Amino acid sequence: MSIKVAFIGLGVMGYPMSGHLAQAGYDVTVYNRTTQKAQTWVEQHGGNYAETPRQAAIGAQFVFMCVGNDDDLRSVVYGDEGVLAGMAADSILVDHTTTSAKVAREVAVNAKKSGVHFIDAPVSGGQAGAENGVLTVMAGGEQTCFDKAQPIMAAFSRFSQLLGEVGSGQTCKMVNQICIAGVVQGLAEGLHFAKQAGLDAEKVVETISKGAAGSWQMENRYKTMSAGEYEFGFAVDWMRKDLGIALDEARSNGATLPVTALVDQYYADVQALGGGRFDTSSLLARLDAIHNKNG
């Protein structure tokens, strides 16, 4: 008898992640706020769909979630139709949403009241990583629960790590986004400078990517950035949500994040240009807009 799991949230990440679970042979029931999307998923992958999070969770040994933000998480966890109302004692609730560490700890406390174990497990790798099943999972929770969930998460990830108690996964994801923000801004400025200096950007990147300046962002985004194409990944709107979470946490733990705060405002400028759905490499669009305005 295959392991029964539920997956809550079929967005750009959750749809392929849950698909990998089905392909791995798990008995998957999905829930999505828009039922039509859940029906389409079942037509593609088999399994079942439920009308409410509670119904999806009934009988599931593991419930995975990937929704939008703190409020979205609460909406599918709590209440008469939330997952906790349907989950059995000793089952495991895993949240792949990027949220605040505060809400992760809150959900853990309430899950414990129902005898349910909770793991906060945000992911990195974007839509492409989800589709290809090669996400990185950053987890917080009990070692024994992580050890049970990890083989199942392996269906859509290539690496997962337990960082500590509940909330640790979310704080690790904050570190991830902080690092990306600085790297993308540096790459945007470098490409902008190269263009203004009359250099061939492709030759420049081919040269410097072999050394200390190289990065995933440089390797995977410089061509589309140079072409002014920003339809290839994590949206600016979501990045601002994530950076806001990191900046809030920094105010609590005393960390100083001047570059992160600055880049967050640069992303606000991109939003003002109408680029809220652009991918995060669109910081170059902001520099181009400034140059064109001043030129």
C-alpha atoms as one frame of an Amber mdcrd trajectory, in Angstrom:
protein
   0.000   0.000   0.000   1.496   3.331  -1.077   1.989   6.201   1.328  -0.950
   8.618   1.278   0.000  12.291   1.014  -1.846  15.547   0.463  -0.570  18.637
  -1.313  -2.147  22.033  -0.664  -1.548  24.756  -3.258  -1.031  24.215  -6.988
   0.778  27.377  -8.021   3.864  27.577 -10.236   5.800  25.642  -7.574   3.183
  23.374  -6.017   1.763  22.050  -9.289   5.008  20.416 -10.478   6.149  19.478
  -6.946   2.969  17.498  -6.323   3.287  16.031  -9.809   6.666  14.575  -8.907
   5.105  12.964  -5.833   2.504  11.280  -8.028   5.155  10.140 -10.502   7.132
   8.658  -7.590   4.186   6.418  -6.781   2.652   8.162  -3.779  -1.115   8.264
  -3.339  -1.647  12.019  -3.749  -4.723  14.121  -3.017  -4.446  17.788  -3.978
  -6.304  20.920  -2.978  -6.239  24.265  -4.725  -8.290  27.387  -4.119  -9.344
  27.233  -7.777 -10.904  23.786  -8.156 -10.499  23.748 -11.939  -6.719  23.695
 -11.535  -6.980  20.721  -9.163  -9.182  18.907 -11.681  -6.629  19.578 -14.423
  -3.866  18.235 -12.170  -5.799  14.999 -11.570  -6.391  14.588 -15.305  -2.650
  14.908 -15.852  -1.266  12.974 -12.877  -4.052  10.776 -11.528  -4.716  10.790
  -7.788  -7.581  12.767  -6.325  -8.583  16.326  -5.547 -10.498  17.635  -2.562
 -12.880  20.556  -2.154 -11.272  21.748   1.102  -7.861  21.474   2.801  -9.450
  19.378   5.568 -10.810  16.846   3.099  -7.436  16.600   1.374  -5.714  15.958
   4.705  -8.010  13.171   5.927  -6.064   9.924   6.053  -2.815  11.500   4.835
   0.383  10.547   6.626   2.089  13.649   5.225   0.501  16.956   4.219   2.614
  19.313   2.107   1.732  22.972   1.547   3.015  25.599  -0.860   0.872  28.734
  -0.843   1.526  32.476  -1.048   2.260  34.140   2.278   1.581  34.098   6.032
  -2.126  34.853   5.662  -2.562  32.245   2.920  -0.868  29.700   5.161  -3.182
  30.437   8.072  -6.211  30.191   5.770  -5.424  26.603   4.777  -4.206  25.427
   8.209  -6.836  26.728  10.630 -10.601  26.598  10.941 -13.202  23.889  10.444
 -11.976  23.267   6.876  -8.238  23.703   7.515  -5.744  20.864   7.298  -5.392
  20.533  11.080  -9.097  19.676  11.281  -8.488  16.666   9.044  -5.050  15.440
  10.101  -4.589  12.451  12.412  -2.289  12.453  15.429   1.377  11.717  14.627
   0.964  12.730  10.980   3.443  15.298   9.635   2.642  18.735   8.207   5.337
  20.194   5.930   5.165  23.795   4.738   7.130  24.738   1.608   5.764  28.293
   1.520   8.254  31.102   2.123   6.827  32.789   5.222   7.991  34.564   8.343
   9.695  32.447  10.984   7.089  33.802  13.394   4.148  32.173  11.603   6.095
  28.908  11.278   6.511  28.787  15.058   2.855  29.715  15.537   1.650  26.894
  13.281   3.971  24.447  15.040   2.426  25.290  18.409  -1.115  24.847  17.109
  -0.241  21.654  15.255   1.183  20.197  18.454  -2.176  20.764  20.172  -3.655
  18.395  17.580  -0.818  15.894  17.994   0.537  16.825  14.561   4.245  17.351
  13.847   5.298  20.406  11.838   8.279  21.158   9.612   8.894  24.525   7.963
  10.644  23.731   4.689  10.926  26.618   2.202  12.583  25.794  -1.100  15.040
  27.373  -3.517  15.415  26.699  -7.212  12.438  28.529  -8.662   9.875  27.268
 -11.124  12.514  25.488 -13.228  13.814  23.691 -10.136  10.300  22.575  -9.235
   9.553  21.364 -12.763  12.828  19.447 -12.962  12.567  18.046  -9.433  15.869
  19.554  -8.290  14.842  21.988  -5.538  16.864  22.697  -2.418  14.860  22.298
   0.807  15.764  24.252   3.966  14.007  22.734   6.967  13.287  23.450  10.602
  11.784  20.930  12.994  12.421  17.654  14.816  15.120  15.358  13.448  12.886
  12.276  13.596  10.145  13.993  11.583  12.615  15.337   9.058  14.070  11.854
   8.608  10.587  10.541   7.773   9.733  13.386   5.382  13.080  13.659   3.614
  12.740  10.551   1.400   9.361  11.801   0.194  10.630  15.341  -0.450  13.395
  13.726  -2.515  10.772  13.256  -5.258  11.041  16.983  -6.050  14.404  17.973
  -4.537  18.062  17.148  -4.990  19.181  18.380  -1.571  17.494  18.951   1.766
  18.965  20.025   5.069  17.632  20.312   8.602  18.926  23.597  10.012  17.512
  23.403  13.531  14.227  23.868  15.346  11.037  25.138  13.704  11.659  28.531
  12.075  15.224  27.671  11.073  14.189  26.750   7.546  12.557  30.129   7.046
  15.528  32.053   8.422  17.838  30.084   6.109  15.606  31.034   3.170  15.992
  34.662   4.251  19.767  34.251   3.997  19.283  32.814   0.506  17.241  35.818
  -0.658  19.620  38.316   0.981  22.529  36.795  -0.954  20.626  36.730  -4.247
  19.615  40.394  -3.935  23.190  41.599  -3.684  24.457  39.323  -6.441  21.758
  40.343  -8.935  22.324  44.043  -8.303  26.061  43.583  -8.796  25.482  41.699
 -12.052  23.022  44.336 -13.275  25.529  47.114 -12.579  28.339  45.164 -14.234
  26.381  44.553 -17.430  25.210  48.176 -17.480  28.771  49.402 -17.036  30.058
  47.083 -19.773  27.453  48.394 -22.192  28.284  52.018 -21.405  31.981  51.250
 -21.843  31.348  49.813 -25.290  32.381  46.278 -24.367  30.919  43.073 -25.792
  28.908  41.770 -22.820  29.120  38.150 -23.980  32.921  38.260 -24.191  33.109
  40.042 -20.839  30.995  37.394 -19.120  32.855  34.566 -20.858  36.043  36.018
 -19.393  35.050  36.979 -15.843  32.699  34.043 -15.196  35.740  31.779 -15.015
  36.990  33.620 -11.926  35.747  34.993  -8.622  32.986  37.079 -10.239  31.184
  34.002 -11.525  27.757  33.055 -10.143  24.611  31.101 -10.969  22.914  34.382
 -11.813  25.677  35.336 -14.230  25.675  31.969 -15.960  21.900  31.665 -16.267
  20.671  35.244 -16.625  23.225  37.455 -18.368  21.979  36.709 -21.893  18.331
  37.408 -21.128  19.269  40.485 -19.102  21.338  41.838 -21.984  18.373  41.236
 -24.295  15.976  43.024 -21.936  13.972  39.833 -21.419  12.643  39.265 -17.908
  10.232  36.352 -18.153  12.446  33.654 -16.692  11.787  32.993 -13.057  10.892
  34.338  -9.649   8.788  37.506  -9.866   9.769  40.863  -8.406   6.501  40.992
  -6.434   7.438  37.771  -4.638  11.032  38.860  -4.102   9.827  42.028  -2.384
   7.633  39.886  -0.133  10.634  37.747   0.773  12.987  40.667   1.328  10.347
  42.326   3.499  10.252  39.195   5.661  14.055  39.236   5.937  14.148  42.928
   6.850  11.456  42.406   9.501  13.431  39.509  10.984  16.590  41.634  10.975
  14.831  44.268  13.059  14.084  41.512  15.584  17.488  39.830  15.701  19.642
  42.940  15.362  21.199  42.097  11.988  22.274  45.001   9.771  21.212  44.644
   6.122  21.986  47.899   4.307  22.424  46.385   0.829  19.279  44.282   1.192
  17.246  47.338   2.195  18.640  49.283  -0.756  17.963  46.527  -3.300  14.451
  46.122  -1.911  13.845  49.768  -2.811  15.344  49.191  -6.246  12.815  46.412
  -6.755  10.118  48.894  -5.722  11.369  51.075  -8.590  10.996  48.103 -10.963
   7.427  47.653  -9.738   6.779  51.333 -10.446   7.991  50.718 -14.006   5.277
  48.080 -14.338   7.664  45.197 -13.755   6.063  43.504 -10.778   5.854  40.243
 -12.723   9.329  40.577 -14.229  11.877  38.114 -12.888  14.419  39.265 -10.313
  17.137  39.931 -12.900  15.117  42.974 -14.004  17.189  45.244 -11.776  19.010
  45.990 -15.038  15.753  47.403 -16.450  15.825  49.996 -13.670  19.360  51.079
 -14.607  18.423  51.248 -18.288  15.370  53.365 -17.431  17.501  55.791 -15.416
  20.048  56.035 -18.237  17.375  56.610 -20.881  15.741  59.282 -18.749  19.025
  61.095 -18.199  20.397  60.430 -21.679
